[in-house]
Each structure stands twice: as C-alpha cells, then as structure tokens.
Short mmCIF file of C-alpha atoms in Angstrom, two decimals:
data_model
loop_
_atom_site.label_atom_id
_atom_site.label_comp_id
_atom_site.label_asym_id
_atom_site.label_seq_id
_atom_site.Cartn_x
_atom_site.Cartn_y
_atom_site.Cartn_z
CA MET O 1 30.10 -5.05 21.18
CA SER O 2 30.51 -4.06 17.56
CA ILE O 3 28.30 -4.75 14.52
CA ARG O 4 26.41 -7.97 14.99
CA ALA O 5 25.95 -10.74 12.47
CA GLY O 6 22.81 -12.62 11.48
CA LYS O 7 23.63 -15.47 13.84
CA GLN O 8 23.76 -13.14 16.83
CA TYR O 9 20.41 -11.62 15.80
CA LEU O 10 18.86 -15.08 15.63
CA GLU O 11 20.28 -15.97 19.04
CA SER O 12 18.81 -12.84 20.57
CA LEU O 13 15.35 -13.80 19.24
CA ARG O 14 15.64 -17.33 20.63
CA ASN O 15 16.57 -15.98 24.06
CA ARG O 16 13.62 -13.61 24.18
CA LYS O 17 10.16 -14.36 25.48
CA SER O 18 7.91 -11.68 24.01
CA ASN O 19 4.17 -11.73 24.39
CA VAL O 20 3.25 -12.20 20.71
CA TRP O 21 -0.21 -13.33 19.47
CA LEU O 22 -0.99 -14.49 15.99
CA ASN O 23 -4.38 -15.92 14.84
CA GLY O 24 -5.48 -16.16 18.45
CA LYS O 25 -2.47 -18.12 19.58
CA ARG O 26 0.55 -17.11 21.58
CA ILE O 27 3.79 -17.64 19.71
CA ASP O 28 6.64 -18.70 21.99
CA ASN O 29 9.18 -19.78 19.34
CA ILE O 30 9.31 -16.81 16.94
CA VAL O 31 12.37 -18.03 14.96
CA ASP O 32 10.83 -21.34 13.88
CA GLN O 33 7.24 -20.19 13.42
CA PRO O 34 6.66 -20.37 9.60
CA TYR O 35 5.05 -16.93 9.29
CA PHE O 36 7.99 -15.17 10.95
CA SER O 37 10.90 -17.37 9.89
CA GLN O 38 11.52 -16.03 6.37
CA PRO O 39 11.33 -12.33 7.25
CA ILE O 40 13.71 -13.10 10.13
CA LYS O 41 16.13 -14.66 7.63
CA GLU O 42 15.89 -11.56 5.43
CA ILE O 43 16.80 -9.29 8.41
CA ALA O 44 19.65 -11.67 9.40
CA LYS O 45 21.03 -11.31 5.83
CA LEU O 46 21.20 -7.55 6.29
CA TYR O 47 23.22 -7.94 9.49
CA ASP O 48 25.51 -10.42 7.69
CA MET O 49 26.14 -7.80 4.99
CA GLN O 50 27.96 -5.75 7.67
CA HIS O 51 30.60 -8.50 7.83
CA ASN O 52 30.83 -9.08 4.13
CA HIS O 53 34.00 -7.40 2.75
CA GLN O 54 32.06 -6.45 -0.37
CA TYR O 55 29.82 -4.21 1.67
CA GLN O 56 31.41 -3.58 5.06
CA ASP O 57 33.23 -0.31 4.26
CA LYS O 58 30.16 0.97 2.41
CA ILE O 59 27.60 0.45 5.20
CA THR O 60 29.61 0.69 8.44
CA TYR O 61 32.29 2.98 9.88
CA ILE O 62 34.75 3.10 12.79
CA CYS O 63 33.21 5.06 15.66
CA GLU O 64 35.66 7.63 17.05
CA GLU O 65 34.16 7.34 20.55
CA THR O 66 34.39 3.57 20.93
CA GLY O 67 36.93 2.56 18.29
CA THR O 68 34.59 -0.15 17.10
CA ARG O 69 32.79 -0.59 13.76
CA VAL O 70 29.14 0.48 13.80
CA SER O 71 26.35 0.93 11.29
CA ASN O 72 26.22 4.06 9.13
CA ALA O 73 22.68 4.58 10.46
CA PHE O 74 24.27 5.82 13.72
CA LEU O 75 26.46 8.39 11.94
CA ILE O 76 25.53 12.00 12.77
CA PRO O 77 26.30 13.77 9.51
CA ALA O 78 28.78 16.62 9.79
CA LYS O 79 29.73 16.87 6.13
CA LYS O 80 28.30 15.91 2.73
CA GLU O 81 30.27 12.65 2.62
CA HIS O 82 28.41 11.50 5.70
CA LEU O 83 25.09 11.84 3.90
CA GLN O 84 26.54 9.71 1.09
CA MET O 85 27.73 7.07 3.58
CA ARG O 86 24.29 6.84 5.07
CA ARG O 87 22.71 6.68 1.63
CA GLN O 88 24.92 3.72 0.72
CA LEU O 89 23.61 1.79 3.68
CA TYR O 90 19.99 2.72 2.96
CA GLU O 91 20.32 1.79 -0.72
CA LEU O 92 22.18 -1.53 -0.33
CA TRP O 93 19.80 -2.71 2.37
CA ALA O 94 16.76 -1.60 0.38
CA GLU O 95 18.08 -3.35 -2.72
CA SER O 96 18.46 -6.54 -0.70
CA THR O 97 14.71 -6.47 -0.04
CA PHE O 98 13.68 -4.67 -3.28
CA GLY O 99 12.44 -1.85 -1.06
CA LEU O 100 9.53 -3.99 0.12
CA MET O 101 10.39 -4.08 3.86
CA GLY O 102 9.68 -0.69 5.44
CA ARG O 103 11.12 -1.33 8.85
CA THR O 104 14.64 -2.67 8.37
CA PRO O 105 16.93 -1.81 11.28
CA ASP O 106 18.34 1.34 9.53
CA SER O 107 14.87 2.99 9.59
CA LEU O 108 14.34 3.69 13.35
CA ASN O 109 18.08 3.71 14.17
CA SER O 110 18.17 6.83 11.97
CA VAL O 111 15.36 8.33 14.06
CA ILE O 112 17.28 7.70 17.25
CA THR O 113 20.39 9.22 15.73
CA GLY O 114 18.49 12.33 14.74
CA MET O 115 17.00 12.64 18.23
CA ALA O 116 20.46 12.34 19.84
CA ALA O 117 21.83 15.06 17.53
CA ASN O 118 19.00 17.27 18.71
CA HIS O 119 19.25 16.47 22.44
CA LEU O 120 18.92 20.17 23.28
CA PHE O 121 15.26 19.97 22.34
CA PHE O 122 14.60 17.38 25.07
CA ARG O 123 16.66 19.44 27.57
CA ARG O 124 14.18 22.27 27.26
CA TYR O 125 11.79 20.13 29.31
CA GLY O 126 14.35 18.65 31.67
CA ASN O 127 18.04 18.04 31.41
CA GLU O 128 17.56 14.43 32.28
CA TYR O 129 15.60 13.83 29.10
CA GLY O 130 18.47 15.05 26.99
CA ASP O 131 20.83 12.67 28.83
CA ASN O 132 18.34 9.83 28.32
CA ILE O 133 18.18 10.23 24.58
CA ILE O 134 21.93 10.42 24.21
CA ASN O 135 22.48 7.32 26.43
CA TYR O 136 19.80 5.41 24.58
CA TYR O 137 21.37 6.28 21.24
CA LYS O 138 24.77 5.00 22.43
CA TYR O 139 23.13 1.87 23.81
CA MET O 140 21.44 1.15 20.46
CA ARG O 141 24.57 1.96 18.56
CA ASP O 142 26.97 -0.12 20.63
CA HIS O 143 24.72 -3.17 20.67
CA ASP O 144 23.55 -2.80 17.07
CA LEU O 145 19.91 -3.37 18.00
CA PHE O 146 16.81 -3.58 15.90
CA LEU O 147 14.07 -1.05 16.80
CA THR O 148 10.46 -0.44 15.70
CA HIS O 149 7.97 2.20 16.75
CA ALA O 150 4.28 2.66 17.47
CA ILE O 151 3.22 6.28 17.11
CA VAL O 152 -0.46 6.19 16.11
CA ASN O 153 -3.46 5.89 18.38
CA PRO O 154 -5.98 3.14 17.69
CA GLN O 155 -8.81 4.18 15.37
CA ASN O 156 -11.61 4.50 17.84
CA ASP O 157 -13.75 7.66 17.94
CA ARG O 158 -11.62 9.93 15.67
CA ARG O 159 -13.86 12.87 16.44
CA LYS O 160 -12.48 12.98 19.94
CA THR O 161 -9.03 13.65 21.35
CA SER O 162 -7.32 11.14 23.62
CA TYR O 163 -8.68 12.41 26.95
CA GLU O 164 -12.23 12.46 25.51
CA GLN O 165 -12.38 8.78 24.59
CA GLU O 166 -14.93 6.68 26.47
CA ASN O 167 -12.22 4.60 28.12
CA GLU O 168 -9.58 6.70 29.85
CA PHE O 169 -6.78 4.42 28.63
CA THR O 170 -7.94 3.42 25.17
CA HIS O 171 -4.98 5.48 24.01
CA LEU O 172 -1.66 4.91 25.71
CA GLY O 173 -1.24 7.13 28.74
CA VAL O 174 0.45 7.48 32.08
CA VAL O 175 -1.40 5.88 35.00
CA LYS O 176 0.98 7.14 37.64
CA GLU O 177 4.55 8.06 38.45
CA THR O 178 6.65 5.92 40.79
CA ASP O 179 10.21 6.07 42.15
CA GLU O 180 11.19 3.53 39.43
CA GLY O 181 9.51 5.28 36.55
CA LEU O 182 6.18 5.72 34.72
CA ILE O 183 3.34 3.16 34.78
CA VAL O 184 1.61 3.26 31.37
CA ARG O 185 -1.55 1.65 30.12
CA GLY O 186 -3.35 1.58 26.78
CA ALA O 187 -2.57 0.92 23.13
CA LYS O 188 -0.61 2.22 20.17
CA MET O 189 -0.28 1.06 16.55
CA LEU O 190 1.13 0.31 13.98
CA ALA O 191 4.24 -1.53 15.05
CA THR O 192 5.72 -3.04 11.93
CA LEU O 193 7.90 -6.16 12.53
CA ALA O 194 7.43 -5.74 16.29
CA PRO O 195 7.57 -9.50 17.01
CA ILE O 196 11.12 -9.80 15.56
CA VAL O 197 12.75 -6.64 16.88
CA ASP O 198 14.79 -5.94 20.02
CA GLU O 199 13.21 -2.70 21.19
CA ILE O 200 10.22 -0.46 20.60
CA ILE O 201 10.04 3.35 20.85
CA ILE O 202 6.87 5.23 21.51
CA TYR O 203 6.54 8.85 20.39
CA THR O 204 3.91 11.12 18.89
CA TYR O 205 2.64 13.07 15.92
CA PRO O 206 1.38 16.60 16.58
CA GLY O 207 -2.26 17.07 17.54
CA PHE O 208 -2.41 17.00 21.29
CA ARG O 209 -4.64 19.52 23.08
CA PRO O 210 -4.80 20.79 26.70
CA GLY O 211 -6.16 17.85 28.69
CA ASP O 212 -4.12 15.32 26.74
CA GLU O 213 -1.11 15.61 29.05
CA LYS O 214 -1.07 12.04 30.36
CA TYR O 215 -0.90 10.80 26.72
CA ALA O 216 1.90 13.10 25.62
CA VAL O 217 4.85 10.81 26.29
CA ALA O 218 7.91 9.40 24.48
CA PHE O 219 9.91 6.40 25.69
CA ALA O 220 11.63 3.21 24.64
CA LEU O 221 11.51 -0.35 26.01
CA PRO O 222 12.75 -3.87 25.25
CA ILE O 223 10.10 -5.64 23.20
CA ASP O 224 9.82 -8.37 25.80
CA THR O 225 9.07 -6.01 28.70
CA PRO O 226 6.56 -7.61 31.13
CA GLY O 227 2.95 -6.39 30.47
CA LEU O 228 3.65 -5.48 26.83
CA HIS O 229 1.42 -7.47 24.41
CA LEU O 230 1.75 -7.68 20.61
CA TYR O 231 -1.36 -8.58 18.66
CA CYS O 232 -0.49 -9.19 15.01
CA ARG O 233 -2.86 -8.45 12.18
CA GLU O 234 -4.19 -11.33 10.06
CA PRO O 235 -1.30 -12.57 7.87
CA ALA O 236 -1.32 -11.95 4.16
CA GLN O 237 0.37 -15.37 3.79
CA ASP O 238 0.92 -18.33 6.19
CA GLY O 239 4.65 -18.67 5.80
CA GLN O 240 4.39 -21.97 3.93
CA ARG O 241 3.80 -20.73 0.43
CA SER O 242 6.13 -21.85 -2.36
CA THR O 243 8.76 -19.27 -3.31
CA TRP O 244 8.21 -20.37 -6.95
CA ASN O 245 4.48 -19.46 -6.82
CA HIS O 246 4.89 -16.43 -4.52
CA PRO O 247 8.47 -15.14 -4.96
CA LEU O 248 7.82 -11.93 -2.94
CA ALA O 249 4.99 -12.69 -0.50
CA SER O 250 6.81 -15.79 0.70
CA ARG O 251 9.90 -13.70 1.68
CA PHE O 252 9.07 -10.18 2.64
CA GLU O 253 5.75 -10.23 4.54
CA GLU O 254 6.09 -7.79 7.49
CA ALA O 255 3.91 -8.47 10.49
CA ASP O 256 2.16 -5.36 11.85
CA ALA O 257 1.06 -5.29 15.46
CA LEU O 258 -1.22 -3.49 17.83
CA VAL O 259 0.84 -2.81 20.96
CA VAL O 260 -1.06 -3.02 24.24
CA PHE O 261 0.51 -1.94 27.58
CA HIS O 262 -0.99 -3.53 30.69
CA ASP O 263 0.37 -1.28 33.45
CA VAL O 264 3.95 -1.42 32.10
CA LEU O 265 6.80 0.12 34.01
CA VAL O 266 8.94 2.54 31.99
CA PRO O 267 12.16 3.18 33.89
CA TRP O 268 13.06 6.89 34.26
CA ASP O 269 16.20 6.50 32.15
CA ARG O 270 14.02 5.36 29.24
CA VAL O 271 11.70 8.39 29.29
CA PHE O 272 12.21 11.17 26.74
CA ILE O 273 9.05 13.20 27.09
CA ASN O 274 6.86 13.03 30.19
CA GLN O 275 3.28 14.26 29.95
CA ASN O 276 4.08 17.46 28.08
CA VAL O 277 1.65 18.57 25.30
CA GLU O 278 3.98 21.23 23.94
CA ALA O 279 6.98 18.85 23.66
CA ALA O 280 4.86 16.15 22.07
CA ASN O 281 3.44 18.53 19.49
CA LEU O 282 6.86 19.93 18.59
CA LEU O 283 8.75 16.62 18.63
CA TYR O 284 8.21 15.47 15.05
CA GLN O 285 9.37 18.62 13.27
CA THR O 286 11.81 20.01 15.82
CA ALA O 287 13.69 17.12 17.46
CA GLY O 288 15.30 15.44 14.47
CA VAL O 289 12.76 12.70 14.29
CA ASN O 290 11.96 13.56 10.67
CA HIS O 291 15.16 14.72 9.08
CA GLN O 292 17.46 11.69 8.86
CA SER O 293 14.75 9.06 8.83
CA ALA O 294 13.10 10.87 5.88
CA HIS O 295 16.33 10.31 3.97
CA GLN O 296 16.09 6.55 4.65
CA SER O 297 12.43 6.38 3.69
CA VAL O 298 13.00 8.28 0.44
CA VAL O 299 15.88 5.96 -0.60
CA ARG O 300 13.77 2.91 0.23
CA GLY O 301 10.77 4.35 -1.62
CA PHE O 302 12.88 5.04 -4.64
CA VAL O 303 14.17 1.44 -4.75
CA LYS O 304 10.65 0.10 -4.31
CA LEU O 305 9.27 2.28 -7.09
CA ALA O 306 12.21 1.40 -9.39
CA PHE O 307 11.50 -2.30 -8.73
CA VAL O 308 7.81 -2.01 -9.66
CA THR O 309 8.80 -0.09 -12.78
CA GLU O 310 11.26 -2.84 -13.83
CA VAL O 311 8.69 -5.58 -13.19
CA THR O 312 6.10 -3.77 -15.31
CA CYS O 313 8.54 -3.16 -18.16
CA ALA O 314 9.75 -6.80 -18.05
CA LEU O 315 6.13 -8.08 -18.02
CA ALA O 316 5.14 -5.86 -20.97
CA ASP O 317 8.17 -6.99 -22.90
CA SER O 318 7.55 -10.65 -22.20
CA VAL O 319 4.29 -10.66 -24.20
CA GLY O 320 5.21 -7.97 -26.66
CA VAL O 321 2.62 -5.39 -25.61
CA ASP O 322 5.28 -2.70 -25.19
CA GLU O 323 5.04 -2.28 -28.98
CA PHE O 324 1.68 -0.55 -28.51
CA LEU O 325 1.71 3.23 -28.15
CA ASN O 326 -0.75 3.28 -25.18
CA VAL O 327 1.42 0.83 -23.26
CA GLN O 328 4.52 2.80 -24.07
CA ASN O 329 2.88 5.89 -22.73
CA GLN O 330 2.13 4.16 -19.41
CA LEU O 331 5.62 2.68 -19.16
CA ALA O 332 7.12 6.13 -19.87
CA GLU O 333 5.01 7.56 -17.03
CA LEU O 334 6.45 4.97 -14.66
CA ILE O 335 10.02 5.58 -15.74
CA GLN O 336 9.65 9.38 -15.55
CA ASN O 337 8.18 9.17 -12.05
CA THR O 338 11.03 6.99 -10.98
CA GLU O 339 13.63 9.36 -12.47
CA THR O 340 11.91 12.34 -10.88
CA VAL O 341 12.35 10.69 -7.48
CA ARG O 342 15.93 9.89 -8.33
CA ALA O 343 16.61 13.57 -9.24
CA LEU O 344 14.92 14.79 -6.05
CA LEU O 345 17.06 12.42 -4.01
CA TYR O 346 20.20 13.77 -5.70
CA THR O 347 19.02 17.32 -5.00
CA ALA O 348 18.31 16.45 -1.35
CA GLU O 349 21.83 15.16 -0.79
CA ASN O 350 23.70 17.82 -2.78
CA GLN O 351 21.74 20.88 -1.65
CA TYR O 352 21.85 19.89 1.98
CA GLU O 353 21.27 22.23 4.91
CA ILE O 354 23.28 22.76 8.06
CA CYS O 355 21.27 22.90 11.27
CA SER O 356 22.05 25.06 14.27
CA THR O 357 23.42 21.89 15.84
CA LYS O 358 25.95 21.64 12.96
CA GLU O 359 24.14 18.49 11.83
CA ILE O 360 23.86 18.19 8.06
CA ILE O 361 20.45 17.23 6.81
CA PRO O 362 19.17 16.44 3.29
CA ASN O 363 17.33 19.32 1.70
CA PRO O 364 13.93 19.31 3.44
CA LEU O 365 12.02 20.71 0.46
CA ALA O 366 13.29 17.96 -1.85
CA VAL O 367 12.84 15.21 0.71
CA GLU O 368 9.30 16.24 1.65
CA THR O 369 8.41 16.56 -2.02
CA VAL O 370 9.27 12.91 -2.50
CA ARG O 371 7.33 11.93 0.62
CA GLY O 372 4.39 13.91 -0.75
CA VAL O 373 4.35 12.31 -4.20
CA LEU O 374 5.11 8.70 -3.29
CA PRO O 375 1.63 8.06 -1.76
CA VAL O 376 0.27 9.08 -5.18
CA ILE O 377 2.70 7.63 -7.71
CA TYR O 378 3.24 4.25 -6.03
CA PRO O 379 -0.44 3.31 -6.11
CA ARG O 380 -0.48 4.67 -9.66
CA ALA O 381 2.46 2.39 -10.53
CA ILE O 382 0.56 -0.60 -9.23
CA GLN O 383 -2.51 0.43 -11.26
CA ILE O 384 -0.40 0.54 -14.42
CA LEU O 385 0.99 -2.90 -13.58
CA GLN O 386 -2.50 -4.22 -13.19
CA THR O 387 -3.64 -2.63 -16.41
CA ILE O 388 -0.82 -3.93 -18.53
CA GLY O 389 -0.89 -7.38 -16.96
CA ALA O 390 -4.63 -7.54 -17.65
CA GLY O 391 -6.22 -11.04 -17.64
CA GLY O 392 -2.83 -12.71 -17.71
CA LEU O 393 -2.43 -11.83 -14.05
CA LEU O 394 -5.41 -14.07 -13.23
CA MET O 395 -4.42 -17.03 -15.33
CA SER O 396 -1.01 -18.27 -13.99
CA PRO O 397 -0.61 -21.96 -13.36
CA SER O 398 1.34 -23.30 -10.36
CA GLU O 399 4.69 -24.96 -10.11
CA GLY O 400 2.90 -28.26 -9.61
CA ASP O 401 1.26 -27.88 -13.02
CA PHE O 402 4.58 -27.64 -14.72
CA THR O 403 5.94 -30.70 -12.94
CA ASN O 404 3.07 -32.92 -13.99
CA PRO O 405 4.02 -34.68 -17.22
CA GLU O 406 0.40 -35.22 -18.18
CA ILE O 407 -0.22 -31.53 -18.75
CA ALA O 408 3.22 -29.92 -18.90
CA ASP O 409 3.37 -29.97 -22.70
CA ASP O 410 0.19 -27.89 -22.96
CA LEU O 411 1.47 -25.38 -20.46
CA HIS O 412 4.74 -24.99 -22.26
CA LYS O 413 2.78 -24.48 -25.54
CA TYR O 414 0.12 -22.05 -24.39
CA TYR O 415 1.99 -19.99 -21.80
CA THR O 416 4.93 -18.93 -23.92
CA GLY O 417 5.56 -15.23 -24.42
CA ARG O 418 7.07 -13.52 -27.40
CA ARG O 419 9.96 -15.25 -29.14
CA GLU O 420 12.69 -16.30 -26.68
CA VAL O 421 10.47 -15.93 -23.66
CA THR O 422 9.80 -19.41 -22.35
CA SER O 423 6.55 -20.45 -20.70
CA VAL O 424 8.28 -20.75 -17.33
CA ARG O 425 9.85 -17.29 -17.58
CA ARG O 426 6.59 -15.71 -18.61
CA VAL O 427 4.56 -17.41 -15.84
CA ARG O 428 7.16 -16.58 -13.15
CA LEU O 429 7.16 -12.91 -14.28
CA PHE O 430 3.36 -12.74 -13.96
CA LYS O 431 3.53 -14.36 -10.57
CA LEU O 432 6.10 -11.76 -9.46
CA ALA O 433 3.74 -9.06 -10.69
CA TRP O 434 0.71 -10.64 -9.04
CA ASP O 435 2.47 -10.66 -5.67
CA LEU O 436 2.92 -6.90 -6.06
CA CYS O 437 -0.44 -5.90 -7.50
CA GLY O 438 -3.02 -8.63 -6.70
CA GLU O 439 -2.11 -10.51 -3.59
CA ALA O 440 -3.01 -9.24 -0.09
CA PHE O 441 0.76 -8.88 0.39
CA GLY O 442 0.91 -6.37 -2.47
CA GLN O 443 -2.23 -4.51 -1.43
CA ARG O 444 -0.81 -4.08 2.03
CA LEU O 445 2.31 -2.54 0.39
CA VAL O 446 0.07 -0.02 -1.44
CA GLN O 447 -1.74 0.94 1.71
CA TYR O 448 1.53 1.12 3.63
CA GLU O 449 2.96 3.50 1.06
CA ARG O 450 -0.10 5.74 1.12
CA TYR O 451 0.32 6.34 4.86
CA TYR O 452 4.02 5.60 5.41
CA SER O 453 4.75 9.25 6.33
CA GLY O 454 1.42 9.85 8.06
CA ASP O 455 -1.85 11.33 6.82
CA PRO O 456 -0.97 12.60 3.32
CA VAL O 457 -3.54 15.40 3.46
CA ARG O 458 -2.21 16.71 6.75
CA LYS O 459 1.37 16.25 5.57
CA ARG O 460 0.75 18.37 2.46
CA GLY O 461 -0.90 21.03 4.59
CA VAL O 462 2.17 21.13 6.89
CA PHE O 463 4.41 21.15 3.80
CA TYR O 464 2.62 24.20 2.38
CA LYS O 465 2.74 26.10 5.69
CA GLN O 466 6.45 25.37 5.98
CA TYR O 467 7.01 26.50 2.39
CA LYS O 468 5.02 29.71 2.97
CA LYS O 469 6.96 30.41 6.18
CA SER O 470 10.22 30.04 4.26
CA ASN O 471 8.94 32.23 1.40
CA PRO O 472 7.13 35.19 3.10
CA SER O 473 7.15 37.15 -0.20
CA TYR O 474 6.87 36.05 -3.79
CA SER O 475 9.79 37.95 -5.38
CA ARG O 476 9.06 36.97 -8.99
CA VAL O 477 5.49 38.19 -8.67
CA ASP O 478 6.60 41.44 -7.07
CA ARG O 479 9.20 41.99 -9.85
CA ALA O 480 6.76 41.26 -12.58
CA LEU O 481 4.28 43.79 -11.23
CA LYS O 482 6.95 46.40 -10.61
CA GLU O 483 8.48 46.12 -14.05
CA ALA O 484 5.06 46.29 -15.78
CA LEU O 485 4.22 49.38 -13.75
CA GLN O 486 7.51 51.05 -14.67
CA LEU O 487 6.83 50.37 -18.39
CA SER O 488 3.39 51.89 -18.16
CA ALA O 489 4.24 55.57 -18.54
CA THR O 490 0.57 56.69 -18.71
CA SER O 491 -0.79 54.75 -15.80
CA GLN O 492 -2.15 56.96 -13.00
CA VAL O 493 -2.69 54.00 -10.62
CA LYS O 494 0.25 53.34 -8.32
CA ALA O 495 0.86 50.26 -6.19
#
C-alpha cells in the first residue's frame, strides 16, 4: 500500500469498532457522530493533499526500500534537504488547520521514525525490541496509518510514584507475561484524537524509580484492541454549531481521551520496552523520541502563533485601534515573538547536528528554545487578543440576527468597523477571535500549548542541565578575567 487518501481513511474508521465513550454514551458510529465528523473531515483533507499534484512532491517521496510513495514524516534525514522536505509537510499540513490541531498524523509518525533511526537504543535491552521498533515503523509507513499516544499517568496522588499508589494498577502496568505477550492493566492520558486514529503508542517520560518496573513499558496497539477503552473529556462544542458563528471551534475541536486498559494483551512483537526503569527513563532524550517530533511541533507552533498574530492585527485594524500607540506596542510584541520563532526555526534547520547514527536532527538548542518559550508567548498572545478585542468580543450578534429583516438594518448600522469594513466582516472577525480567546475551544488550546511538551518547569530544568553539560566552562568569562589580570601590572593577587 502507498499513501492513502481521505476516502480510505474514512473507510478504515467505518470498519473499526473501538470502545469510545462520550457524555456517558458509547459511540459506535464515529464517522457520522456530529462531534467527531468535522475533525475527521479535516484529517481526511490532509490525506487527500498527498494525492493533489499541487502538494504531492512537497509532502511525499518515493521510498527506496519499497518503490512506493510515502509521507515525508517517515523520511529519516540523512542530509539537510531531508529536513526541508519534512518541514514542507509539517508546514503545509499545519497551515491547513491553522496550527490548531496538535495531533495530525505527521506528529506521532515522526516519533516512530525517530525511534526506528535509534533502534540501537532498544537493542541495549534486548535485540528483539530493536527489531520490533523497525518492523513497526515499516508497518506504519507502508500502510500510512494515523497514530496517537498516551504518555502521562492520571493525576491521582502526585506525591507518590506509580508503585506507591493506593490501587496497584491506577497507573498502567504489567499484570503478567504470557507466551503471547504482556497483559496490561490501568490508565494513561492524554490521548488526543484517540477516537479517530488507527493506532496508539504508549511510552514514558523520565521519573521512574526502583519499584516502578511493572509500569516502565513502551508498546503500540490498534485503537480497537479488545479491552482498550477511550473515555473522552467533555466536549468544548457539540459538533452542531454554525461555522458562521464558530468558524474555528466548529472545525478543529480535538477530542482528548483517558485510555483505560482492562487486562489487554500486547503481543510480543508490539513491545518496545518491557518493565525496565533505566530504559524508560532514558527513552525520551536518548531514543529519538524527541528530536524529529520536536521539529514538527515547532513548525506547528509557529503556524499557530502566526495565525493568532494575524487575527489580532486584523481585528485591531477593523475598528481602527491600531492607530493608538499602546495597541501598536502590543501588536509589535506579537509580531516580534512570531519572527523570533521563525528565526529559531531557520537556525534549527540550517545549523543541524549529525548523530552517531548518521541521522540529521534540527539544532537541539534552537528547537528546545522554541519549545521553552511557546508555553509563555502563546498564552501572552491570547491575552493581547483579549485586551485589544475588549468588550467587542462579548457583543457579537449571530448569523440569525443578520438574516432577520426586522433587525438587520440596525446591525449593519451599529456593527460597522472603520471605513470599508462592513458589519458582517467586523462581526465575523470578532467571532474568529472569540473562538481563539474566549470559547472553551480556545481555552483548551491555551492549556494544550502550556503543556504540549510536558511540564514547562521540568523541561527548562532539563534544558539548563543539558546546556551546562555542553558548556562545561564559560570561555568568555575566563577570557575577560584573564585579560583584566594581565592588564593589572600592580596586582599581587593571582588566579
């Protein structure tokens, strides 16, 4: 099989019987359920782009191993041009969704590709695990599947590690080993878009301690595996909202799910780490999980930030407040933050590093800098949008108001913007902004960005330790002290 189209993706969803729960009801027909139907269509559009001659050569390539066309997400970069090829996919798909969907298929497929490129890491703990990750990568690549992940434990007693929880299997762990594979029980979160994907991968952040062995696992399964339950969070919209009144929330709402395993069988060929605390703690930074997927998340984050910046500028212009110095200052802050991310992305791709595996990765310092600042500058962008929109964000009429001839004249009169900005244009702009900064949909996007890469405090701590490890001495400081001492002819105090 080569790259699939949207129709094939829809057919796969119709043929699947996942155990999905929404608002206390089991959803058997995912494709036609209003809440899921529009996001499904948005993902199908991405798959169709692979067959569109305008995009095909930019987002797919001919695989040397199979001779078929596959997604650029599965390309293991061996030269700078490969990073650019991957970036084209990330950017074109992110632009299709305005950067608002965090789990498009390129996201986790990049993770699997990074893992396969670093299969030697898995072989440290058993040669079979290296074989498993390579075979799984090829399976995902050759079938062009859609993958999500669940890598965070439920928020129970955060003071305690997994094995100290009151219930032994509150956190996902291994119940026993069998000839067929592992039997696992417990829960993981936060599986974005899980109800509409093909597969799910479970892996871990660092933080395991001795005693946590049974919870230190990594594996992948089809999303409709028996015993696997998906409990979706309360929706931010019901799937039946007008696209006129809610141009973003009606299209790009991503379901997030708690994933519960009721004694689920994980076949041995789907196991990548088996009850190994050391491997689980080293996985994220060592096994390629972070490198290539970070590139995708930075590109998506840039597109998302650029979109919010454009919305804010357009809104300010529509009512003429961008003539005021304080507003210009806020808009300039937004633009400069966006351009800073753009520059860091350019640096990441052009000052790339070559790993011991010969894999080319974007410059980690630049990439992690973006991942460190996005949780700060994206919420700040939303705050600026709220401030500039002010009370106008709360006062938008509906499409139905404009279509009622009894009141339409008043609306056209009192909702106009500056000259040449019609009432309809102004109201629709403010509705676009409200979806981003006021609706539950938009607030979820803010929270999502804050924690997209994990705990931002912990991430910055890791960033600093990595920076210090790479810079064991501070050469500029040493040179400044040395030169000053050399110029001080009378000093009797030597370093």
